[in-house]
Structure formats: structure tokens, C-alpha cells
Tab-separated table of C-alpha atoms and ligand atoms in Angstrom:
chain	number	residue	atom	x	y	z
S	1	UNK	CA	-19.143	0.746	9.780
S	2	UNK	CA	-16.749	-2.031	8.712
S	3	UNK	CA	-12.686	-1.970	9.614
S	4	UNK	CA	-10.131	-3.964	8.131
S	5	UNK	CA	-6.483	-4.359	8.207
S	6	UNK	CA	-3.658	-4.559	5.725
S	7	UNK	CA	-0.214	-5.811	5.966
S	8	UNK	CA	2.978	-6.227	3.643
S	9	UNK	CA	6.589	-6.853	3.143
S	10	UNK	CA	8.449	-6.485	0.528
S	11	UNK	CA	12.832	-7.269	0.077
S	12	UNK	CA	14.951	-4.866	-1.311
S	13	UNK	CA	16.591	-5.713	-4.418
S	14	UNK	CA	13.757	-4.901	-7.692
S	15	UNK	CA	14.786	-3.948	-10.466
S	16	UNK	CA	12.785	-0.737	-11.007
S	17	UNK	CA	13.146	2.290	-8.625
S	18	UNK	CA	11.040	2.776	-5.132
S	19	UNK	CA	7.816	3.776	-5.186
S	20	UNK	CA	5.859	4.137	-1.987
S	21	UNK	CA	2.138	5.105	-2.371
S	22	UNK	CA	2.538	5.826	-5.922
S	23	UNK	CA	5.436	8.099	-5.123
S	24	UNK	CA	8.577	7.683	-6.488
S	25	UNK	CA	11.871	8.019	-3.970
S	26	UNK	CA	14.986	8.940	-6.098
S	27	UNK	CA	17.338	7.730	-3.630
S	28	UNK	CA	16.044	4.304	-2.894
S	29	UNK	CA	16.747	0.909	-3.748
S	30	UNK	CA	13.833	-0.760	-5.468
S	31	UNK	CA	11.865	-3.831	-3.443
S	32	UNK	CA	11.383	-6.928	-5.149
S	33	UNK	CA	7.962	-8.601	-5.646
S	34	UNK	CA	3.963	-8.589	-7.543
S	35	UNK	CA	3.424	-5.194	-9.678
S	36	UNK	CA	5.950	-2.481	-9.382
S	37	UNK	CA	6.505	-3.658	-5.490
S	38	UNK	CA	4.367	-0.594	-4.198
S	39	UNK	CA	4.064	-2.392	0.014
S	40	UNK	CA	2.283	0.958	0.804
S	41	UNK	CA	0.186	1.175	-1.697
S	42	UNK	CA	-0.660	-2.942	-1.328
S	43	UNK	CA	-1.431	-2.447	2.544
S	44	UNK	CA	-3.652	-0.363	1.898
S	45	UNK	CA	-5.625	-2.296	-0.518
S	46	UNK	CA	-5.856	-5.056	1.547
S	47	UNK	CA	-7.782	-3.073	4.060
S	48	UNK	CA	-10.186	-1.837	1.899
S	49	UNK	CA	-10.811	-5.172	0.836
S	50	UNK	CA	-10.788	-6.603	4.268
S	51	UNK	CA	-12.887	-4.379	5.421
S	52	UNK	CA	-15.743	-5.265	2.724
S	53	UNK	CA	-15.360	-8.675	3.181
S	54	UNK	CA	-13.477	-9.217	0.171
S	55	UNK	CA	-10.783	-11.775	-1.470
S	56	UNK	CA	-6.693	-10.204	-0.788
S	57	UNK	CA	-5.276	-8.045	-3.400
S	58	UNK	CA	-2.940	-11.472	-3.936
S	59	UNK	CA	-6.138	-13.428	-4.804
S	60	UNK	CA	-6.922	-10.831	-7.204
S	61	UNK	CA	-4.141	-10.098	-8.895
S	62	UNK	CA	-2.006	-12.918	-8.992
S	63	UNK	CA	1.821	-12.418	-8.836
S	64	UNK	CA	2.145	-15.695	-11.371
S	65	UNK	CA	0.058	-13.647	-13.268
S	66	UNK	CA	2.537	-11.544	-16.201
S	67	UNK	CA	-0.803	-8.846	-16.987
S	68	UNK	CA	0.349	-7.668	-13.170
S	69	UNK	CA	4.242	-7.766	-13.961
S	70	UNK	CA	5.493	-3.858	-13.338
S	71	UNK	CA	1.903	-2.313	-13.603
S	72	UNK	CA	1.335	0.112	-10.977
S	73	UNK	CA	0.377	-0.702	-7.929
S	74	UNK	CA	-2.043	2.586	-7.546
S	75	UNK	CA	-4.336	1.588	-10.490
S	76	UNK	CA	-4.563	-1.733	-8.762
S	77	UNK	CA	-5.696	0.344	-5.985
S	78	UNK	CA	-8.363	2.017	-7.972
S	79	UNK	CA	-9.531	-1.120	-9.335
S	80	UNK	CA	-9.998	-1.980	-5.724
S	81	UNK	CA	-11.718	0.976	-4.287
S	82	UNK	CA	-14.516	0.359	-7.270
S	83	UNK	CA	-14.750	-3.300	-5.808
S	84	UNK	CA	-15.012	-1.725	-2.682
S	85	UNK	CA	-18.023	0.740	-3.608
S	86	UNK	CA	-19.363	-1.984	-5.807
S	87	UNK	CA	-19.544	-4.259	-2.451
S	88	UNK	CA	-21.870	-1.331	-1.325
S	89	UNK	CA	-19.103	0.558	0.838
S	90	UNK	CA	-17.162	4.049	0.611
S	91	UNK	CA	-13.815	4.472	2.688
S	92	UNK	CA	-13.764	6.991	5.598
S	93	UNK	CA	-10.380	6.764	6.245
S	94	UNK	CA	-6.691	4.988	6.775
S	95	UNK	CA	-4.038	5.097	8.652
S	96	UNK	CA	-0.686	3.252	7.944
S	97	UNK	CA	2.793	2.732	8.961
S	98	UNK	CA	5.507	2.221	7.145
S	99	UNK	CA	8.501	0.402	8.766
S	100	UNK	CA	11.842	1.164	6.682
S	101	UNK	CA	15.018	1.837	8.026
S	102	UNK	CA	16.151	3.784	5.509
S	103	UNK	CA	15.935	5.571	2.905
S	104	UNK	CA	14.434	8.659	4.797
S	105	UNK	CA	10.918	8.856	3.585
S	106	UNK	CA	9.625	11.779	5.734
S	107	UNK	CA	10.357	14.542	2.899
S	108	UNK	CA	8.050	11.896	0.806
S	109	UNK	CA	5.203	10.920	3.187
S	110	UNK	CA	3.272	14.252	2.118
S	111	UNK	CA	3.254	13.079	-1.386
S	112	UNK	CA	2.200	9.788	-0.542
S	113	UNK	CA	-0.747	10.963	1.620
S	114	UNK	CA	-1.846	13.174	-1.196
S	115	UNK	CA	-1.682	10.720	-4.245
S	116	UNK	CA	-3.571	7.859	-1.715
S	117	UNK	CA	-6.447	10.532	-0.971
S	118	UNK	CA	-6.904	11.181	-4.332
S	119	UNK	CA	-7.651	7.491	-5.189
S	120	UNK	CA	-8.916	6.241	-2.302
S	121	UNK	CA	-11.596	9.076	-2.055
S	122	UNK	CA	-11.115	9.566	1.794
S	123	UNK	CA	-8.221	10.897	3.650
S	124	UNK	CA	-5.214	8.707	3.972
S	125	UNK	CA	-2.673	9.325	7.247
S	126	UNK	CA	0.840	7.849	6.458
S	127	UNK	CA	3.227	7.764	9.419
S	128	UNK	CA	7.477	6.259	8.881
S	129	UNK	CA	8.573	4.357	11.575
S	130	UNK	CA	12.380	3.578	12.041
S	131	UNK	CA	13.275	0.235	12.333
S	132	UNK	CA	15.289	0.444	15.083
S	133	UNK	CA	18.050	-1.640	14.066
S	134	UNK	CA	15.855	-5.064	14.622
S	135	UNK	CA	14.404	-7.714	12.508
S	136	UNK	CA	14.417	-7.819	8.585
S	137	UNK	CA	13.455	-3.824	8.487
S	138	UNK	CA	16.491	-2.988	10.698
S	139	UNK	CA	18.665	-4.861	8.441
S	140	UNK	CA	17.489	-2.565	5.693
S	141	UNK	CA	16.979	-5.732	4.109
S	142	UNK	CA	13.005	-5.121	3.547
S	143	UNK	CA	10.275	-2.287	4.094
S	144	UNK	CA	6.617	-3.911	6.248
S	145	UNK	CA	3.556	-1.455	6.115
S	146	UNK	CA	0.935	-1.739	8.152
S	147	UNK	CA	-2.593	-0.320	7.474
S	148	UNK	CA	-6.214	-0.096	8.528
S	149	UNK	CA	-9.546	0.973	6.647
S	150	UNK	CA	-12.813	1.823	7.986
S	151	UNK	CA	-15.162	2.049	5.621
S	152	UNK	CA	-19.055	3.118	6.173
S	153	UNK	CA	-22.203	1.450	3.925
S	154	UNK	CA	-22.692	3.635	1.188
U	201	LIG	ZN1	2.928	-6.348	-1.926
């Protein structure tokens, strides 16, 4: 058994729409940053590949890099989950939080769980957490995810 933990931040202000673990929100602003900006769906890569020992999801796909500009962050995540199996390991689960203070994601979370199953291959909890009116996330000013992996040898 092998855990690993994922963390990221991205600003508001993309230009594209949000999307959260693949899932699009219709009534959020966008965040700014590598691929379409998916901070969900990035967390959780990072524990996969933390958890087998493996380079960041930054290392892999570079953000200078224009072949990651806009792409989706969820086939990144399947690219990653077959580095993960190729490494000799299959996920057993995640759990992650996701800090935003707004918009309200909770009508959105069981999407999100759903499409991260799917490509993950093992369940995937999702959880919102309010930012409470403190730091960067309270300001609305960015959305932090936190997740961890466990994966067992395959
Ligand atoms: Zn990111």
C-alpha cells in the first residue's frame, strides 16, 4: 500500500468557464492557469503520482508547454492513472477537498465524484469546504483542493 498527497490553487480570472473534476459549473468564473485550470482534477493527479513515486503532474506536463494550453485536465488524468498502473500500482481510493468560497458547488460534487471514478478506476470522495471568509479562498479570489491517493501494488 502506497499513499500520496495532492495539492493546488488556482486564481480566478481564465478565460474559459469552471470546470471542477471534469465538470463544468455554469455559474462560475473560470480560474486561471496550466490546461483548462481543472485544481480538482490536478490534486488529484498529483496523488496518484505521489503515491507511486512519480515526477508532479507540473513536471509532466509543462505549463510553458502550448500542447497543454486548454486541453482537459481529465485526459491528463488518464494519462496519469496509466503511468500509475504502468509503475506497477492500481488506485484504491481518494478523498479531496475543495476549498472555494463560492460558487456553490454542492449541487455539482455528485458529478464530479462520478466522472473522477470513472477515470481513476477506484472510488473518488469529493467534499466543498467554505472558506470561511479567510485567506485567498475567502476572498473568492482563488479555489485550493486538497487530495490524497492510496494506491495498492497491482
Ligand atoms: Zn493546477
Amino acid at each position: 500500500m502506497r499513499v500520496g498527497l495532492g495539492y493546488d490553487v488556482h486564481p480566478f480570472g481564465g478565460d474559459g468557464p469552471l470546470v471542477l473534476g471534469g465538470v463544468t459549473i455554469p455559474d462560475g468564473t473560470g480560474l486561471a492557469g496550466h490546461s483548462d485550470a481543472d485544481a480538482l482534477a490536478h490534486a488529484v493527479a498529483d496523488a496518484l503520482l505521489g503515491a507511486a513515486s512519480l515526477d508532479d503532474l507540473g513536471t509532466l506536463f509543462p505549463a510553458s508547454d502550448e500542447r497543454w494550453r486548454g486541453v482537459s485536465s481529465m485526459a491528463l488524468l488518464a494519462d496519469v492513472v496509466d503511468r500509475v498502473r504502468q509503475a506497477g500500482y492500481q488506485p484504491v481510493n481518494v478523498d479531496a477537498v475543495i476549498a472555494a468560497e463560492q460558487p456553490r458547488l454542492a449541487p455539482y460534487i455528485d458529478s464530479m465524484r462520478k466522472e473522477l471514478s470513472r477515470v481513476v478506476g477506484a472510488p473518488v470522495n469529493v467534499k466543498p469546504k467554505a472558506g470561511e471568509g479567510v485567506g485567498a479562498v475567502g476572498r473568492s479570489e482563488a479555489i485550493a483542493v486538497w487530495a490524497v491517493a492510496l494506491l495498492e501494488s497491482a
